[in-house]
Amino acid sequence: MRHDDRTALVTGGARGIGLEMCRQLADRGLRVLVAARAREAAEEACRAVGPAALPLALDVTSAKSVGEAVLEARELTGRIDVLVNNAGVSLDRELRPPCLDEDVLRATLDTNLTGAWRMAQAVVPGMVEAGYGRVVNVTSSYGSLALMDSGRHPSYRISKTALNVLTRMLAAELAGTGVLVNAADPGWTRSGMGGPAAPRGPEVGADTPVWLATLPEGDGTTGGLFADRRPLPW
Ligand SMILES: NC(=O)c1ccc[n+]([C@@H]2O[C@H](COP(=O)([O-])OP(=O)(O)OC[C@H]3O[C@@H](n4cnc5c(N)ncnc54)[C@H](OP(=O)(O)O)[C@@H]3O)[C@@H](O)[C@H]2O)c1
């Protein structure tokens, strides 16, 4: 299905799984706002994605940067139909509970949870006004309470569990507005975060988030958590 009159904004879109999402969204006919903290990185990624891509400088940990980027996005494209909250960090090293590194926890939450929330606050009201929107929060199976079997990567896990909660709350608040909100786990994927040993390439990791970002008009899928296009237990 083509989505020629739609615009998507992908946070952390200049590399890793985010860059591949930008490619796949552009292939489906969307205009894509490729966001990176460094504008030059976003510009370079846009050259790789093609003419449907537009660069944005965006740091999701800064309310000022979020505000300026969303304003610029609206000036460039008129509206944002799809928000992919892909930007993420994994900062834990070997520490596990009960050990706590408060700086790591704060920094992880600031990007992985609050960053996505800041973006939703800036973008979702326009979607509600338009009666159409797709929000995809890129999460991880590490955030699933049902699958929580280890204390490895504690701050990262907690941030993704919290992002899942945000997904459910947003979906509930936006029921009936035409804005669908879902969480997607890309699976262990080769990238800066996933490393070179991961079994899947970015084209596989990007597939489920892109599927949720392009759910067709009339589709009621919202408030879900998916991996490989199938429900994943919360
Ligand atoms: N790879 C995996 O195995 C895996 C598995 C499950 C979930 N995930 C999730 O998939 C998403 C993408 O990860 P990845 O594997 O592609 O990682 P990556 O290669 O390390 O890329 C991380 C991305 O996040 C962006 N980012 C980090 N902090 C940011 C900030 N403050 N503001 C804006 N952007 C920021 C980076 O942008 P810059 O270019 O500006 O640095 C970069 O594009 C993450 O949410 C991650 O948790 C990954």
mmCIF file of C-alpha atoms and ligand atoms in Angstrom:
data_model
loop_
_atom_site.group_PDB
_atom_site.id
_atom_site.type_symbol
_atom_site.label_atom_id
_atom_site.label_comp_id
_atom_site.label_asym_id
_atom_site.label_seq_id
_atom_site.Cartn_x
_atom_site.Cartn_y
_atom_site.Cartn_z
ATOM 1 C CA MET A 1 0.000 0.000 0.000
ATOM 2 C CA ARG A 2 1.273 3.514 -0.849
ATOM 3 C CA HIS A 3 1.083 6.408 1.607
ATOM 4 C CA ASP A 4 2.028 9.223 -0.742
ATOM 5 C CA ASP A 5 0.505 12.130 1.125
ATOM 6 C CA ARG A 6 1.837 11.134 4.566
ATOM 7 C CA THR A 7 4.829 12.443 6.511
ATOM 8 C CA ALA A 8 6.786 10.413 9.063
ATOM 9 C CA LEU A 9 9.261 11.659 11.639
ATOM 10 C CA VAL A 10 11.822 9.106 12.812
ATOM 11 C CA THR A 11 13.907 10.014 15.867
ATOM 12 C CA GLY A 12 17.429 8.621 15.700
ATOM 13 C CA GLY A 13 16.816 8.145 11.983
ATOM 14 C CA ALA A 14 20.353 8.682 10.696
ATOM 15 C CA ARG A 15 21.848 5.312 11.604
ATOM 16 C CA GLY A 16 21.120 1.791 12.778
ATOM 17 C CA ILE A 17 17.558 0.502 12.692
ATOM 18 C CA GLY A 18 16.214 4.062 12.436
ATOM 19 C CA LEU A 19 17.977 4.684 9.119
ATOM 20 C CA GLU A 20 16.555 1.461 7.709
ATOM 21 C CA MET A 21 13.066 2.496 8.890
ATOM 22 C CA CYS A 22 13.507 5.771 6.989
ATOM 23 C CA ARG A 23 14.427 3.823 3.846
ATOM 24 C CA GLN A 24 11.435 1.495 4.168
ATOM 25 C CA LEU A 25 9.003 4.340 4.886
ATOM 26 C CA ALA A 26 10.306 6.260 1.850
ATOM 27 C CA ASP A 27 9.897 3.089 -0.250
ATOM 28 C CA ARG A 28 6.232 3.030 0.793
ATOM 29 C CA GLY A 29 5.787 6.560 -0.491
ATOM 30 C CA LEU A 30 5.989 8.588 2.713
ATOM 31 C CA ARG A 31 7.898 11.826 3.074
ATOM 32 C CA VAL A 32 10.404 11.137 5.860
ATOM 33 C CA LEU A 33 11.862 13.560 8.372
ATOM 34 C CA VAL A 34 15.186 11.978 9.303
ATOM 35 C CA ALA A 35 16.199 13.233 12.749
ATOM 36 C CA ALA A 36 19.647 13.066 14.308
ATOM 37 C CA ARG A 37 21.361 15.043 17.000
ATOM 38 C CA ALA A 38 23.915 16.375 14.466
ATOM 39 C CA ARG A 39 22.289 18.051 11.471
ATOM 40 C CA GLU A 40 25.175 16.938 9.221
ATOM 41 C CA ALA A 41 24.460 13.299 10.141
ATOM 42 C CA ALA A 42 20.792 13.803 9.265
ATOM 43 C CA GLU A 43 21.770 15.424 5.951
ATOM 44 C CA GLU A 44 24.108 12.559 5.072
ATOM 45 C CA ALA A 45 21.407 10.007 5.916
ATOM 46 C CA CYS A 46 18.935 11.884 3.710
ATOM 47 C CA ARG A 47 21.310 11.541 0.773
ATOM 48 C CA ALA A 48 21.278 7.767 1.393
ATOM 49 C CA VAL A 49 17.480 7.577 1.743
ATOM 50 C CA GLY A 50 16.649 9.623 -1.347
ATOM 51 C CA PRO A 51 14.527 12.611 -2.389
ATOM 52 C CA ALA A 52 11.650 11.836 0.012
ATOM 53 C CA ALA A 53 13.914 12.503 3.004
ATOM 54 C CA LEU A 54 14.355 15.787 4.838
ATOM 55 C CA PRO A 55 16.905 16.363 7.619
ATOM 56 C CA LEU A 56 16.093 17.511 11.153
ATOM 57 C CA ALA A 57 18.390 18.290 14.074
ATOM 58 C CA LEU A 58 16.798 16.781 17.173
ATOM 59 C CA ASP A 59 17.969 15.793 20.641
ATOM 60 C CA VAL A 60 15.074 14.136 22.445
ATOM 61 C CA THR A 61 16.593 14.889 25.858
ATOM 62 C CA SER A 62 16.087 18.626 25.290
ATOM 63 C CA ALA A 63 12.590 20.113 25.436
ATOM 64 C CA LYS A 64 13.946 23.121 23.511
ATOM 65 C CA SER A 65 15.358 20.942 20.748
ATOM 66 C CA VAL A 66 12.109 18.959 20.517
ATOM 67 C CA GLY A 67 10.065 22.166 20.266
ATOM 68 C CA GLU A 68 12.313 23.684 17.601
ATOM 69 C CA ALA A 69 12.509 20.479 15.555
ATOM 70 C CA VAL A 70 8.741 19.933 15.539
ATOM 71 C CA LEU A 71 8.200 23.557 14.530
ATOM 72 C CA GLU A 72 10.712 23.169 11.699
ATOM 73 C CA ALA A 73 9.080 19.883 10.665
ATOM 74 C CA ARG A 74 5.671 21.549 10.438
ATOM 75 C CA GLU A 75 7.155 24.407 8.397
ATOM 76 C CA LEU A 76 8.773 21.910 6.031
ATOM 77 C CA THR A 77 5.905 19.471 5.583
ATOM 78 C CA GLY A 78 2.738 21.024 7.009
ATOM 79 C CA ARG A 79 2.060 18.144 9.361
ATOM 80 C CA ILE A 80 3.411 14.991 10.961
ATOM 81 C CA ASP A 81 1.239 11.895 10.419
ATOM 82 C CA VAL A 82 3.612 9.277 11.774
ATOM 83 C CA LEU A 83 5.940 9.497 14.764
ATOM 84 C CA VAL A 84 8.498 6.749 15.278
ATOM 85 C CA ASN A 85 10.113 7.079 18.703
ATOM 86 C CA ASN A 86 13.219 5.119 17.786
ATOM 87 C CA ALA A 87 15.985 7.094 19.550
ATOM 88 C CA GLY A 88 17.419 4.995 22.323
ATOM 89 C CA VAL A 89 20.478 4.396 24.452
ATOM 90 C CA SER A 90 21.767 1.387 26.345
ATOM 91 C CA LEU A 91 24.218 2.659 28.958
ATOM 92 C CA ASP A 92 24.312 -0.084 31.592
ATOM 93 C CA ARG A 93 27.572 -1.920 31.851
ATOM 94 C CA GLU A 94 27.961 -4.931 34.136
ATOM 95 C CA LEU A 95 26.097 -3.493 37.143
ATOM 96 C CA ARG A 96 22.976 -5.375 38.181
ATOM 97 C CA PRO A 97 20.455 -4.775 40.986
ATOM 98 C CA PRO A 98 20.823 -4.269 43.893
ATOM 99 C CA CYS A 99 23.731 -2.115 42.582
ATOM 100 C CA LEU A 100 22.484 1.185 41.215
ATOM 101 C CA ASP A 101 24.216 3.773 39.029
ATOM 102 C CA GLU A 102 21.912 6.748 39.406
ATOM 103 C CA ASP A 103 23.511 8.739 36.583
ATOM 104 C CA VAL A 104 23.041 5.867 34.157
ATOM 105 C CA LEU A 105 19.442 5.358 35.233
ATOM 106 C CA ARG A 106 18.638 9.067 34.845
ATOM 107 C CA ALA A 107 20.330 9.367 31.446
ATOM 108 C CA THR A 108 18.680 6.201 30.146
ATOM 109 C CA LEU A 109 15.200 7.260 31.221
ATOM 110 C CA ASP A 110 15.734 10.763 29.848
ATOM 111 C CA THR A 111 16.226 9.397 26.324
ATOM 112 C CA ASN A 112 14.232 6.165 26.202
ATOM 113 C CA LEU A 113 11.159 7.227 28.194
ATOM 114 C CA THR A 114 11.018 10.989 28.627
ATOM 115 C CA GLY A 115 12.360 11.588 25.118
ATOM 116 C CA ALA A 116 9.512 9.608 23.594
ATOM 117 C CA TRP A 117 7.027 11.336 25.894
ATOM 118 C CA ARG A 118 8.369 14.795 24.947
ATOM 119 C CA MET A 119 7.949 13.886 21.288
ATOM 120 C CA ALA A 120 4.403 12.641 21.827
ATOM 121 C CA GLN A 121 3.492 15.818 23.698
ATOM 122 C CA ALA A 122 4.770 17.947 20.807
ATOM 123 C CA VAL A 123 3.345 15.884 17.931
ATOM 124 C CA VAL A 124 0.165 14.093 19.041
ATOM 125 C CA PRO A 125 -2.134 17.158 19.391
ATOM 126 C CA GLY A 126 -1.667 17.871 15.665
ATOM 127 C CA MET A 127 -2.528 14.258 14.873
ATOM 128 C CA VAL A 128 -5.701 14.436 16.953
ATOM 129 C CA GLU A 129 -6.688 17.642 15.181
ATOM 130 C CA ALA A 130 -6.142 15.920 11.817
ATOM 131 C CA GLY A 131 -8.011 12.782 12.940
ATOM 132 C CA TYR A 132 -5.115 10.582 11.830
ATOM 133 C CA GLY A 133 -1.862 9.470 13.389
ATOM 134 C CA ARG A 134 0.456 6.538 13.929
ATOM 135 C CA VAL A 135 2.811 6.510 16.902
ATOM 136 C CA VAL A 136 5.334 3.688 17.165
ATOM 137 C CA ASN A 137 7.462 3.364 20.268
ATOM 138 C CA VAL A 138 10.530 1.239 19.589
ATOM 139 C CA THR A 139 10.875 -0.935 22.641
ATOM 140 C CA SER A 140 12.612 -4.225 23.453
ATOM 141 C CA SER A 141 11.749 -7.675 24.721
ATOM 142 C CA TYR A 142 14.051 -6.642 27.611
ATOM 143 C CA GLY A 143 11.183 -4.403 28.765
ATOM 144 C CA SER A 144 8.638 -7.223 28.902
ATOM 145 C CA LEU A 145 7.625 -8.072 32.479
ATOM 146 C CA ALA A 146 6.461 -11.479 31.290
ATOM 147 C CA LEU A 147 9.951 -12.245 29.943
ATOM 148 C CA MET A 148 11.915 -10.568 32.805
ATOM 149 C CA ASP A 149 14.337 -13.309 33.824
ATOM 150 C CA SER A 150 17.569 -11.458 34.618
ATOM 151 C CA GLY A 151 18.954 -8.241 36.090
ATOM 152 C CA ARG A 152 21.225 -7.544 33.122
ATOM 153 C CA HIS A 153 20.906 -4.057 31.598
ATOM 154 C CA PRO A 154 18.664 -2.848 34.460
ATOM 155 C CA SER A 155 18.248 0.809 33.481
ATOM 156 C CA TYR A 156 17.613 -0.118 29.859
ATOM 157 C CA ARG A 157 15.021 -2.751 30.828
ATOM 158 C CA ILE A 158 13.211 -0.383 33.182
ATOM 159 C CA SER A 159 13.191 2.371 30.563
ATOM 160 C CA LYS A 160 11.602 0.062 27.993
ATOM 161 C CA THR A 161 9.046 -1.292 30.487
ATOM 162 C CA ALA A 162 8.130 2.325 31.235
ATOM 163 C CA LEU A 163 7.940 3.086 27.508
ATOM 164 C CA ASN A 164 5.500 0.183 27.192
ATOM 165 C CA VAL A 165 3.369 1.745 29.942
ATOM 166 C CA LEU A 166 3.441 5.074 28.095
ATOM 167 C CA THR A 167 2.304 3.210 24.974
ATOM 168 C CA ARG A 168 -0.698 1.715 26.761
ATOM 169 C CA MET A 169 -1.682 5.002 28.418
ATOM 170 C CA LEU A 170 -1.389 7.018 25.211
ATOM 171 C CA ALA A 171 -3.391 4.426 23.297
ATOM 172 C CA ALA A 172 -6.140 4.520 25.939
ATOM 173 C CA GLU A 173 -6.225 8.330 25.972
ATOM 174 C CA LEU A 174 -6.369 8.494 22.172
ATOM 175 C CA ALA A 175 -8.975 5.793 21.567
ATOM 176 C CA GLY A 176 -11.410 6.867 18.871
ATOM 177 C CA THR A 177 -9.319 9.815 17.654
ATOM 178 C CA GLY A 178 -7.804 8.066 14.631
ATOM 179 C CA VAL A 179 -4.392 8.037 16.325
ATOM 180 C CA LEU A 180 -3.030 4.503 16.801
ATOM 181 C CA VAL A 181 -0.237 3.925 19.311
ATOM 182 C CA ASN A 182 1.784 0.730 19.439
ATOM 183 C CA ALA A 183 5.123 -0.586 20.664
ATOM 184 C CA ALA A 184 7.486 -2.602 18.477
ATOM 185 C CA ASP A 185 10.437 -4.779 19.427
ATOM 186 C CA PRO A 186 12.870 -4.994 16.502
ATOM 187 C CA GLY A 187 14.641 -8.033 17.974
ATOM 188 C CA TRP A 188 18.386 -8.376 18.401
ATOM 189 C CA THR A 189 19.654 -6.460 15.384
ATOM 190 C CA ARG A 190 23.091 -5.503 14.048
ATOM 191 C CA SER A 191 23.646 -1.807 14.826
ATOM 192 C CA GLY A 192 25.695 0.435 17.108
ATOM 193 C CA MET A 193 23.598 -0.853 20.002
ATOM 194 C CA GLY A 194 23.063 -4.449 18.892
ATOM 195 C CA GLY A 195 26.696 -4.974 17.843
ATOM 196 C CA PRO A 196 28.036 -7.002 14.921
ATOM 197 C CA ALA A 197 27.109 -10.448 16.317
ATOM 198 C CA ALA A 198 23.342 -9.865 16.266
ATOM 199 C CA PRO A 199 21.513 -12.422 14.134
ATOM 200 C CA ARG A 200 19.282 -10.013 12.211
ATOM 201 C CA GLY A 201 20.045 -7.182 9.853
ATOM 202 C CA PRO A 202 18.428 -3.735 10.116
ATOM 203 C CA GLU A 203 16.003 -4.560 7.271
ATOM 204 C CA VAL A 204 14.446 -7.267 9.494
ATOM 205 C CA GLY A 205 14.589 -5.135 12.672
ATOM 206 C CA ALA A 206 12.836 -2.256 10.917
ATOM 207 C CA ASP A 207 10.002 -4.352 9.510
ATOM 208 C CA THR A 208 7.611 -4.455 12.492
ATOM 209 C CA PRO A 209 7.938 -0.752 13.411
ATOM 210 C CA VAL A 210 7.354 0.198 9.754
ATOM 211 C CA TRP A 211 4.335 -2.121 9.554
ATOM 212 C CA LEU A 212 2.819 -0.390 12.611
ATOM 213 C CA ALA A 213 3.744 3.061 11.244
ATOM 214 C CA THR A 214 1.799 2.328 8.057
ATOM 215 C CA LEU A 215 -1.308 0.587 9.443
ATOM 216 C CA PRO A 216 -4.013 1.358 6.894
ATOM 217 C CA GLU A 217 -6.927 3.729 7.436
ATOM 218 C CA GLY A 218 -9.676 1.928 9.330
ATOM 219 C CA ASP A 219 -7.265 -0.443 11.082
ATOM 220 C CA GLY A 220 -7.995 -0.455 14.805
ATOM 221 C CA THR A 221 -4.704 -1.907 16.050
ATOM 222 C CA THR A 222 -3.682 0.196 19.037
ATOM 223 C CA GLY A 223 -2.222 -0.300 22.504
ATOM 224 C CA GLY A 224 -0.290 -3.382 21.386
ATOM 225 C CA LEU A 225 3.228 -4.717 21.744
ATOM 226 C CA PHE A 226 4.565 -6.566 18.709
ATOM 227 C CA ALA A 227 7.647 -8.423 17.510
ATOM 228 C CA ASP A 228 7.856 -9.889 14.024
ATOM 229 C CA ARG A 229 4.321 -8.536 13.454
ATOM 230 C CA ARG A 230 2.975 -10.805 16.214
ATOM 231 C CA PRO A 231 1.881 -9.880 19.761
ATOM 232 C CA LEU A 232 4.619 -10.079 22.389
ATOM 233 C CA PRO A 233 3.588 -10.581 26.033
ATOM 234 C CA TRP A 234 3.785 -7.421 28.154
HETATM 235 N N1 LIG B 1 19.794 -3.261 18.081
HETATM 236 C C1 LIG B 1 19.087 -4.066 18.844
HETATM 237 O O1 LIG B 1 19.405 -5.259 19.002
HETATM 238 C C2 LIG B 1 17.829 -3.562 19.501
HETATM 239 C C3 LIG B 1 16.998 -4.513 20.140
HETATM 240 C C4 LIG B 1 15.812 -4.069 20.744
HETATM 241 C C5 LIG B 1 15.488 -2.726 20.706
HETATM 242 N N2 LIG B 1 16.310 -1.838 20.070
HETATM 243 C C6 LIG B 1 15.901 -0.427 20.039
HETATM 244 O O2 LIG B 1 15.941 0.044 18.704
HETATM 245 C C7 LIG B 1 16.153 1.464 18.696
HETATM 246 C C8 LIG B 1 17.267 1.808 17.722
HETATM 247 O O3 LIG B 1 18.438 1.219 18.199
HETATM 248 P P1 LIG B 1 19.686 0.837 17.264
HETATM 249 O O4 LIG B 1 19.961 -0.588 17.509
HETATM 250 O O5 LIG B 1 19.509 1.323 15.873
HETATM 251 O O6 LIG B 1 20.826 1.664 18.034
HETATM 252 P P2 LIG B 1 22.007 2.628 17.542
HETATM 253 O O7 LIG B 1 22.583 2.144 16.274
HETATM 254 O O8 LIG B 1 22.893 2.750 18.736
HETATM 255 O O9 LIG B 1 21.243 4.001 17.275
HETATM 256 C C9 LIG B 1 20.686 4.728 18.320
HETATM 257 C C10 LIG B 1 19.960 5.901 17.740
HETATM 258 O O10 LIG B 1 19.391 6.655 18.813
HETATM 259 C C11 LIG B 1 19.684 8.003 18.584
HETATM 260 N N3 LIG B 1 19.761 8.761 19.839
HETATM 261 C C12 LIG B 1 20.388 8.415 20.974
HETATM 262 N N4 LIG B 1 20.252 9.387 21.895
HETATM 263 C C13 LIG B 1 19.518 10.358 21.312
HETATM 264 C C14 LIG B 1 19.032 11.615 21.740
HETATM 265 N N5 LIG B 1 19.282 12.111 22.964
HETATM 266 N N6 LIG B 1 18.272 12.347 20.875
HETATM 267 C C15 LIG B 1 18.010 11.890 19.637
HETATM 268 N N7 LIG B 1 18.464 10.714 19.164
HETATM 269 C C16 LIG B 1 19.203 9.960 19.998
HETATM 270 C C17 LIG B 1 21.013 8.033 17.838
HETATM 271 O O11 LIG B 1 21.072 9.237 17.126
HETATM 272 P P3 LIG B 1 22.443 10.025 16.754
HETATM 273 O O12 LIG B 1 22.700 9.670 15.308
HETATM 274 O O13 LIG B 1 22.096 11.448 16.941
HETATM 275 O O14 LIG B 1 23.514 9.531 17.670
HETATM 276 C C18 LIG B 1 20.873 6.816 16.942
HETATM 277 O O15 LIG B 1 20.232 7.137 15.727
HETATM 278 C C19 LIG B 1 16.455 1.844 20.147
HETATM 279 O O16 LIG B 1 15.313 2.379 20.752
HETATM 280 C C20 LIG B 1 16.814 0.513 20.792
HETATM 281 O O17 LIG B 1 16.557 0.492 22.183
HETATM 282 C C21 LIG B 1 17.463 -2.220 19.482
#
